[in-house]
PDB file of C-alpha atoms in Angstrom:
ATOM      1  CA  MET O 284      18.209 -71.811  -7.103  1.00 41.00           C
ATOM      2  CA  ASP O 285      16.207 -71.594 -10.338  1.00 50.00           C
ATOM      3  CA  VAL O 286      13.290 -69.191  -9.894  1.00 67.00           C
ATOM      4  CA  ARG O 287      11.309 -68.316 -13.005  1.00 78.00           C
ATOM      5  CA  LEU O 288      10.674 -64.608 -12.833  1.00 90.00           C
ATOM      6  CA  ASN O 289      10.411 -61.593 -15.104  1.00 92.00           C
ATOM      7  CA  PRO O 290      14.061 -61.077 -16.169  1.00 93.00           C
ATOM      8  CA  THR O 291      14.033 -57.393 -15.225  1.00 95.00           C
ATOM      9  CA  TRP O 292      13.334 -58.491 -11.654  1.00 96.00           C
ATOM     10  CA  SER O 293      15.392 -61.680 -11.523  1.00 93.00           C
ATOM     11  CA  SER O 294      18.547 -59.687 -12.227  1.00 91.00           C
ATOM     12  CA  LYS O 295      17.724 -57.403  -9.293  1.00 95.00           C
ATOM     13  CA  LEU O 296      16.687 -60.150  -6.887  1.00 94.00           C
ATOM     14  CA  GLU O 297      19.087 -62.973  -7.784  1.00 91.00           C
ATOM     15  CA  GLY O 298      20.997 -62.434  -4.545  1.00 93.00           C
ATOM     16  CA  GLU O 299      17.862 -63.250  -2.560  1.00 95.00           C
ATOM     17  CA  PHE O 300      17.437 -66.633  -4.261  1.00 92.00           C
ATOM     18  CA  GLU O 301      20.639 -68.012  -2.734  1.00 91.00           C
ATOM     19  CA  LYS O 302      19.968 -66.878   0.822  1.00 96.00           C
ATOM     20  CA  PRO O 303      19.056 -69.558   3.388  1.00 97.00           C
ATOM     21  CA  TYR O 304      15.666 -67.988   4.129  1.00 97.00           C
ATOM     22  CA  PHE O 305      14.634 -68.251   0.478  1.00 96.00           C
ATOM     23  CA  THR O 306      15.786 -71.855   0.163  1.00 95.00           C
ATOM     24  CA  ASN O 307      13.707 -72.703   3.250  1.00 97.00           C
ATOM     25  CA  LEU O 308      10.759 -70.721   1.882  1.00 97.00           C
ATOM     26  CA  VAL O 309      10.775 -72.603  -1.423  1.00 95.00           C
ATOM     27  CA  ASP O 310      10.909 -75.947   0.388  1.00 96.00           C
ATOM     28  CA  PHE O 311       7.997 -74.915   2.604  1.00 96.00           C
ATOM     29  CA  VAL O 312       5.847 -73.639  -0.271  1.00 96.00           C
ATOM     30  CA  ARG O 313       6.465 -76.717  -2.426  1.00 95.00           C
ATOM     31  CA  THR O 314       5.435 -78.973   0.454  1.00 96.00           C
ATOM     32  CA  GLU O 315       2.300 -76.879   1.066  1.00 96.00           C
ATOM     33  CA  TYR O 316       1.243 -77.124  -2.588  1.00 96.00           C
ATOM     34  CA  ARG O 317       1.658 -80.913  -2.453  1.00 96.00           C
ATOM     35  CA  GLN O 318      -0.293 -81.384   0.778  1.00 97.00           C
ATOM     36  CA  HIS O 319      -2.936 -78.615   0.830  1.00 97.00           C
ATOM     37  CA  MET O 320      -5.015 -76.325  -1.335  1.00 97.00           C
ATOM     38  CA  ILE O 321      -2.851 -73.218  -1.746  1.00 97.00           C
ATOM     39  CA  TYR O 322      -3.673 -69.912  -3.414  1.00 97.00           C
ATOM     40  CA  PRO O 323      -2.892 -68.467  -5.881  1.00 96.00           C
ATOM     41  CA  PRO O 324      -2.154 -71.175  -8.461  1.00 95.00           C
ATOM     42  CA  GLY O 325       1.574 -71.822  -8.618  1.00 93.00           C
ATOM     43  CA  LYS O 326       2.090 -70.105 -11.980  1.00 93.00           C
ATOM     44  CA  GLN O 327       0.602 -66.880 -10.592  1.00 95.00           C
ATOM     45  CA  VAL O 328       2.644 -66.558  -7.393  1.00 96.00           C
ATOM     46  CA  PHE O 329       4.974 -63.941  -8.902  1.00 96.00           C
ATOM     47  CA  ARG O 330       2.410 -62.409 -11.230  1.00 96.00           C
ATOM     48  CA  ALA O 331       2.673 -58.903  -9.747  1.00 97.00           C
ATOM     49  CA  LEU O 332       6.356 -58.837 -10.683  1.00 97.00           C
ATOM     50  CA  ASP O 333       5.827 -60.604 -14.003  1.00 96.00           C
ATOM     51  CA  VAL O 334       3.316 -58.000 -15.212  1.00 96.00           C
ATOM     52  CA  CYS O 335       5.383 -54.938 -14.200  1.00 95.00           C
ATOM     53  CA  ASP O 336       8.937 -54.607 -15.463  1.00 96.00           C
ATOM     54  CA  PHE O 337      11.244 -53.094 -12.850  1.00 97.00           C
ATOM     55  CA  GLU O 338      11.777 -49.882 -14.829  1.00 97.00           C
ATOM     56  CA  ASP O 339       8.062 -49.472 -15.536  1.00 97.00           C
ATOM     57  CA  VAL O 340       6.826 -49.372 -11.930  1.00 98.00           C
ATOM     58  CA  ARG O 341       5.221 -46.004 -11.187  1.00 98.00           C
ATOM     59  CA  VAL O 342       2.968 -46.900  -8.247  1.00 98.00           C
ATOM     60  CA  VAL O 343       3.194 -49.595  -5.573  1.00 98.00           C
ATOM     61  CA  VAL O 344       0.074 -50.786  -3.754  1.00 98.00           C
ATOM     62  CA  LEU O 345       0.992 -53.074  -0.889  1.00 95.00           C
ATOM     63  CA  GLY O 346      -1.379 -55.740   0.370  1.00 93.00           C
ATOM     64  CA  GLN O 347      -0.945 -58.331   3.105  1.00 91.00           C
ATOM     65  CA  ASP O 348      -2.085 -61.858   2.144  1.00 92.00           C
ATOM     66  CA  PRO O 349      -3.622 -63.268  -1.031  1.00 96.00           C
ATOM     67  CA  TYR O 350      -7.350 -63.892  -0.821  1.00 96.00           C
ATOM     68  CA  HIS O 351      -7.947 -67.357   0.629  1.00 96.00           C
ATOM     69  CA  GLY O 352     -11.315 -68.236  -0.918  1.00 95.00           C
ATOM     70  CA  PRO O 353     -11.797 -70.440  -4.003  1.00 95.00           C
ATOM     71  CA  GLY O 354     -10.889 -68.753  -7.264  1.00 95.00           C
ATOM     72  CA  GLN O 355     -10.126 -65.349  -5.747  1.00 97.00           C
ATOM     73  CA  ALA O 356      -6.341 -64.978  -5.648  1.00 97.00           C
ATOM     74  CA  HIS O 357      -4.495 -64.510  -8.944  1.00 97.00           C
ATOM     75  CA  GLY O 358      -1.244 -62.888  -7.889  1.00 96.00           C
ATOM     76  CA  LEU O 359      -2.313 -59.222  -7.728  1.00 98.00           C
ATOM     77  CA  CYS O 360      -3.190 -57.703  -4.365  1.00 97.00           C
ATOM     78  CA  PHE O 361      -6.822 -56.625  -3.847  1.00 97.00           C
ATOM     79  CA  SER O 362      -7.668 -58.047  -7.302  1.00 98.00           C
ATOM     80  CA  VAL O 363      -9.805 -61.034  -8.302  1.00 98.00           C
ATOM     81  CA  PRO O 364     -10.288 -62.693 -11.707  1.00 97.00           C
ATOM     82  CA  GLU O 365     -13.185 -61.911 -14.010  1.00 96.00           C
ATOM     83  CA  GLY O 366     -16.432 -63.475 -12.839  1.00 95.00           C
ATOM     84  CA  ILE O 367     -15.506 -63.526  -9.135  1.00 97.00           C
ATOM     85  CA  ALA O 368     -17.531 -61.338  -6.772  1.00 96.00           C
ATOM     86  CA  VAL O 369     -15.801 -58.069  -5.840  1.00 97.00           C
ATOM     87  CA  PRO O 370     -14.448 -58.452  -2.264  1.00 96.00           C
ATOM     88  CA  PRO O 371     -15.456 -55.889   0.401  1.00 97.00           C
ATOM     89  CA  SER O 372     -12.070 -54.117   0.540  1.00 96.00           C
ATOM     90  CA  LEU O 373     -12.101 -53.651  -3.217  1.00 97.00           C
ATOM     91  CA  VAL O 374     -15.674 -52.366  -3.028  1.00 97.00           C
ATOM     92  CA  ASN O 375     -14.354 -49.598  -0.780  1.00 98.00           C
ATOM     93  CA  ILE O 376     -11.443 -48.921  -3.146  1.00 98.00           C
ATOM     94  CA  TYR O 377     -13.987 -48.474  -5.921  1.00 97.00           C
ATOM     95  CA  LYS O 378     -16.048 -46.157  -3.699  1.00 97.00           C
ATOM     96  CA  GLU O 379     -12.972 -43.994  -3.148  1.00 98.00           C
ATOM     97  CA  LEU O 380     -12.223 -43.965  -6.883  1.00 97.00           C
ATOM     98  CA  GLU O 381     -15.773 -42.822  -7.546  1.00 97.00           C
ATOM     99  CA  SER O 382     -15.511 -40.036  -4.981  1.00 97.00           C
ATOM    100  CA  ASP O 383     -11.979 -38.987  -5.934  1.00 98.00           C
ATOM    101  CA  LEU O 384     -11.976 -39.248  -9.722  1.00 98.00           C
ATOM    102  CA  GLY O 385     -15.602 -39.785 -10.681  1.00 97.00           C
ATOM    103  CA  CYS O 386     -14.953 -43.344 -11.850  1.00 96.00           C
ATOM    104  CA  SER O 387     -18.045 -45.489 -12.250  1.00 95.00           C
ATOM    105  CA  ARG O 388     -17.955 -48.634 -10.155  1.00 91.00           C
ATOM    106  CA  PRO O 389     -17.046 -51.604 -12.363  1.00 92.00           C
ATOM    107  CA  ALA O 390     -18.643 -55.012 -12.081  1.00 91.00           C
ATOM    108  CA  SER O 391     -15.249 -56.690 -12.422  1.00 95.00           C
ATOM    109  CA  GLY O 392     -12.703 -56.921  -9.631  1.00 97.00           C
ATOM    110  CA  ASN O 393      -9.813 -57.652 -12.000  1.00 97.00           C
ATOM    111  CA  LEU O 394      -7.152 -54.939 -11.566  1.00 98.00           C
ATOM    112  CA  ALA O 395      -4.836 -56.259 -14.275  1.00 97.00           C
ATOM    113  CA  ARG O 396      -5.331 -53.031 -16.245  1.00 96.00           C
ATOM    114  CA  TRP O 397      -3.675 -51.137 -13.412  1.00 97.00           C
ATOM    115  CA  ALA O 398      -0.774 -53.585 -13.309  1.00 97.00           C
ATOM    116  CA  GLU O 399      -0.241 -53.257 -17.059  1.00 96.00           C
ATOM    117  CA  GLN O 400       0.232 -49.495 -16.563  1.00 97.00           C
ATOM    118  CA  GLY O 401       3.002 -49.906 -13.990  1.00 97.00           C
ATOM    119  CA  VAL O 402       1.021 -50.318 -10.764  1.00 98.00           C
ATOM    120  CA  LEU O 403       2.798 -53.010  -8.738  1.00 98.00           C
ATOM    121  CA  LEU O 404       0.015 -54.803  -6.855  1.00 98.00           C
ATOM    122  CA  LEU O 405       2.223 -56.610  -4.354  1.00 97.00           C
ATOM    123  CA  ASN O 406       1.154 -58.699  -1.388  1.00 95.00           C
ATOM    124  CA  ALA O 407       3.644 -58.948   1.478  1.00 94.00           C
ATOM    125  CA  THR O 408       3.004 -62.709   1.582  1.00 95.00           C
ATOM    126  CA  LEU O 409       2.629 -64.300  -1.831  1.00 97.00           C
ATOM    127  CA  THR O 410       0.870 -67.568  -0.923  1.00 97.00           C
ATOM    128  CA  VAL O 411      -1.773 -68.709   1.560  1.00 97.00           C
ATOM    129  CA  ARG O 412      -3.521 -71.925   2.561  1.00 97.00           C
ATOM    130  CA  ALA O 413      -7.204 -72.119   1.603  1.00 97.00           C
ATOM    131  CA  HIS O 414      -9.519 -70.558   4.202  1.00 96.00           C
ATOM    132  CA  GLN O 415      -6.621 -69.829   6.565  1.00 97.00           C
ATOM    133  CA  ALA O 416      -5.692 -66.151   6.481  1.00 92.00           C
ATOM    134  CA  GLY O 417      -2.095 -65.514   7.509  1.00 93.00           C
ATOM    135  CA  SER O 418      -1.147 -69.178   7.248  1.00 96.00           C
ATOM    136  CA  HIS O 419       2.032 -68.448   5.236  1.00 97.00           C
ATOM    137  CA  GLN O 420       3.152 -65.428   7.211  1.00 95.00           C
ATOM    138  CA  GLY O 421       6.522 -65.659   8.945  1.00 96.00           C
ATOM    139  CA  LYS O 422       7.892 -68.224   6.475  1.00 97.00           C
ATOM    140  CA  GLY O 423      10.147 -65.895   4.474  1.00 97.00           C
ATOM    141  CA  TRP O 424       7.866 -64.122   2.044  1.00 96.00           C
ATOM    142  CA  GLU O 425       8.059 -60.912   4.058  1.00 96.00           C
ATOM    143  CA  GLU O 426      11.831 -60.828   3.734  1.00 97.00           C
ATOM    144  CA  PHE O 427      11.566 -61.345  -0.006  1.00 97.00           C
ATOM    145  CA  THR O 428       8.970 -58.609  -0.507  1.00 96.00           C
ATOM    146  CA  ASP O 429      10.987 -56.300   1.746  1.00 96.00           C
ATOM    147  CA  ALA O 430      13.812 -56.771  -0.762  1.00 97.00           C
ATOM    148  CA  VAL O 431      11.470 -55.826  -3.618  1.00 97.00           C
ATOM    149  CA  ILE O 432      10.460 -52.614  -1.855  1.00 97.00           C
ATOM    150  CA  ARG O 433      14.014 -51.786  -0.804  1.00 96.00           C
ATOM    151  CA  ILE O 434      15.422 -52.212  -4.309  1.00 97.00           C
ATOM    152  CA  LEU O 435      12.702 -50.044  -5.804  1.00 97.00           C
ATOM    153  CA  ALA O 436      13.205 -47.386  -3.141  1.00 97.00           C
ATOM    154  CA  GLU O 437      16.991 -47.327  -3.550  1.00 96.00           C
ATOM    155  CA  GLU O 438      17.409 -47.693  -7.304  1.00 97.00           C
ATOM    156  CA  ARG O 439      14.437 -45.727  -8.593  1.00 97.00           C
ATOM    157  CA  GLU O 440      13.043 -42.241  -7.932  1.00 96.00           C
ATOM    158  CA  GLY O 441       9.588 -40.720  -8.119  1.00 97.00           C
ATOM    159  CA  ILE O 442       7.512 -43.800  -7.287  1.00 98.00           C
ATOM    160  CA  VAL O 443       4.199 -43.461  -5.448  1.00 98.00           C
ATOM    161  CA  PHE O 444       3.829 -45.937  -2.571  1.00 98.00           C
ATOM    162  CA  MET O 445       0.255 -46.436  -1.329  1.00 97.00           C
ATOM    163  CA  LEU O 446       0.409 -47.919   2.165  1.00 95.00           C
ATOM    164  CA  TRP O 447      -3.016 -48.811   3.490  1.00 94.00           C
ATOM    165  CA  GLY O 448      -3.190 -50.054   7.065  1.00 91.00           C
ATOM    166  CA  SER O 449      -0.575 -50.442   9.782  1.00 89.00           C
ATOM    167  CA  TYR O 450       0.904 -53.629   8.305  1.00 86.00           C
ATOM    168  CA  ALA O 451       1.738 -51.944   4.993  1.00 90.00           C
ATOM    169  CA  GLN O 452       2.937 -48.817   6.763  1.00 92.00           C
ATOM    170  CA  ARG O 453       5.452 -50.787   8.819  1.00 89.00           C
ATOM    171  CA  LYS O 454       6.920 -52.186   5.601  1.00 90.00           C
ATOM    172  CA  GLY O 455       7.273 -48.651   4.302  1.00 90.00           C
ATOM    173  CA  ARG O 456       9.896 -47.610   6.819  1.00 90.00           C
ATOM    174  CA  MET O 457      12.721 -48.287   4.359  1.00 91.00           C
ATOM    175  CA  ILE O 458      11.370 -45.804   1.780  1.00 96.00           C
ATOM    176  CA  ASP O 459      13.171 -42.459   1.433  1.00 95.00           C
ATOM    177  CA  ARG O 460      10.342 -39.947   1.415  1.00 95.00           C
ATOM    178  CA  GLN O 461      12.557 -37.330  -0.187  1.00 95.00           C
ATOM    179  CA  ARG O 462      12.848 -39.505  -3.300  1.00 96.00           C
ATOM    180  CA  HIS O 463       9.340 -40.955  -3.418  1.00 98.00           C
ATOM    181  CA  LEU O 464       5.765 -40.053  -2.527  1.00 98.00           C
ATOM    182  CA  VAL O 465       4.420 -42.161   0.348  1.00 97.00           C
ATOM    183  CA  LEU O 466       0.645 -42.038   0.820  1.00 97.00           C
ATOM    184  CA  GLU O 467      -0.724 -43.590   4.015  1.00 96.00           C
ATOM    185  CA  ALA O 468      -4.307 -44.321   5.037  1.00 96.00           C
ATOM    186  CA  PRO O 469      -6.251 -46.915   7.027  1.00 96.00           C
ATOM    187  CA  HIS O 470      -6.908 -50.226   5.312  1.00 95.00           C
ATOM    188  CA  PRO O 471      -9.902 -50.262   2.917  1.00 97.00           C
ATOM    189  CA  SER O 472     -11.473 -53.146   4.839  1.00 95.00           C
ATOM    190  CA  PRO O 473     -15.047 -52.441   5.997  1.00 95.00           C
ATOM    191  CA  LEU O 474     -13.666 -52.577   9.555  1.00 94.00           C
ATOM    192  CA  SER O 475     -11.440 -49.542   9.033  1.00 95.00           C
ATOM    193  CA  ALA O 476     -12.204 -47.750   5.748  1.00 95.00           C
ATOM    194  CA  HIS O 477     -14.394 -45.166   7.475  1.00 96.00           C
ATOM    195  CA  ARG O 478     -11.453 -44.086   9.639  1.00 95.00           C
ATOM    196  CA  GLY O 479      -9.762 -42.251   6.791  1.00 96.00           C
ATOM    197  CA  PHE O 480      -9.382 -44.461   3.756  1.00 97.00           C
ATOM    198  CA  LEU O 481     -12.610 -43.126   2.314  1.00 98.00           C
ATOM    199  CA  GLY O 482     -11.791 -39.549   1.439  1.00 98.00           C
ATOM    200  CA  CYS O 483      -7.996 -40.015   1.277  1.00 98.00           C
ATOM    201  CA  ARG O 484      -7.879 -39.029  -2.425  1.00 98.00           C
ATOM    202  CA  HIS O 485      -4.779 -41.146  -2.986  1.00 98.00           C
ATOM    203  CA  PHE O 486      -5.556 -41.765  -6.651  1.00 98.00           C
ATOM    204  CA  SER O 487      -5.727 -38.121  -7.674  1.00 98.00           C
ATOM    205  CA  ARG O 488      -2.737 -37.286  -5.446  1.00 98.00           C
ATOM    206  CA  ALA O 489      -0.717 -40.026  -7.131  1.00 98.00           C
ATOM    207  CA  ASN O 490      -1.546 -38.726 -10.592  1.00 98.00           C
ATOM    208  CA  THR O 491      -0.716 -35.146  -9.652  1.00 98.00           C
ATOM    209  CA  TYR O 492       2.688 -36.283  -8.385  1.00 98.00           C
ATOM    210  CA  LEU O 493       3.414 -38.374 -11.473  1.00 98.00           C
ATOM    211  CA  MET O 494       2.547 -35.517 -13.793  1.00 97.00           C
ATOM    212  CA  GLU O 495       4.744 -33.152 -11.784  1.00 97.00           C
ATOM    213  CA  LYS O 496       7.565 -35.611 -12.467  1.00 95.00           C
ATOM    214  CA  GLY O 497       6.810 -35.550 -16.172  1.00 96.00           C
ATOM    215  CA  LEU O 498       5.280 -39.030 -16.133  1.00 95.00           C
ATOM    216  CA  PRO O 499       1.892 -40.021 -17.556  1.00 95.00           C
ATOM    217  CA  PRO O 500      -0.892 -40.462 -14.999  1.00 97.00           C
ATOM    218  CA  ILE O 501      -2.485 -43.814 -14.266  1.00 98.00           C
ATOM    219  CA  ASN O 502      -5.899 -44.425 -15.826  1.00 97.00           C
ATOM    220  CA  TRP O 503      -7.510 -45.662 -12.618  1.00 97.00           C
ATOM    221  CA  CYS O 504     -11.036 -45.857 -13.990  1.00 95.00           C
ATOM    222  CA  MET O 505     -11.974 -49.354 -15.107  1.00 78.00           C
ATOM    223  CA  ASP O 506     -14.744 -48.414 -17.554  1.00 68.00           C
TER     224      ASP O 506
END
């Protein structure tokens, strides 16, 4: 099956493209795009992988679904394009950045600058029907993104995995914590951020780990 993807990833994931689950997933997603409003736009479905070459990934932030409101989803978890209001979960991420690293809170919710530095902003499910959260769960995306995480965990060393919320933490079971740093906290949603996301200091902890490995830190501040 012909899947247009960053070549550094397509070579790693080509075995997934021929599996029955992926063939069924592609058929399902194509039908959904024809019959419904689906987010993100088709060309941005694999954007998280397109922006970060396999060898450049230093941090993985794992989300669940793309945003399902108009204009919000653009292929990077927790991120929205320029000019779109910052969603509540990202507001709390910015609050934690301010507390942890002294970053001023930006007006923009576009996290592309993180992705360009090797932060893989990966949703577990890469598409969603408009206004229907979870509508594309259980269709095969989870198996595909499991493969992404597994390949990174097995073939690379010294990656920071930020797993926020029980859903992300379940997907982290395949990560060897002797080879990578796994940081866990409640989800930054307003429903749970006060239970331990705020105050987790994941951003400074990630940078400390990267520098201990001889790698440059991430410039998390958006100003």
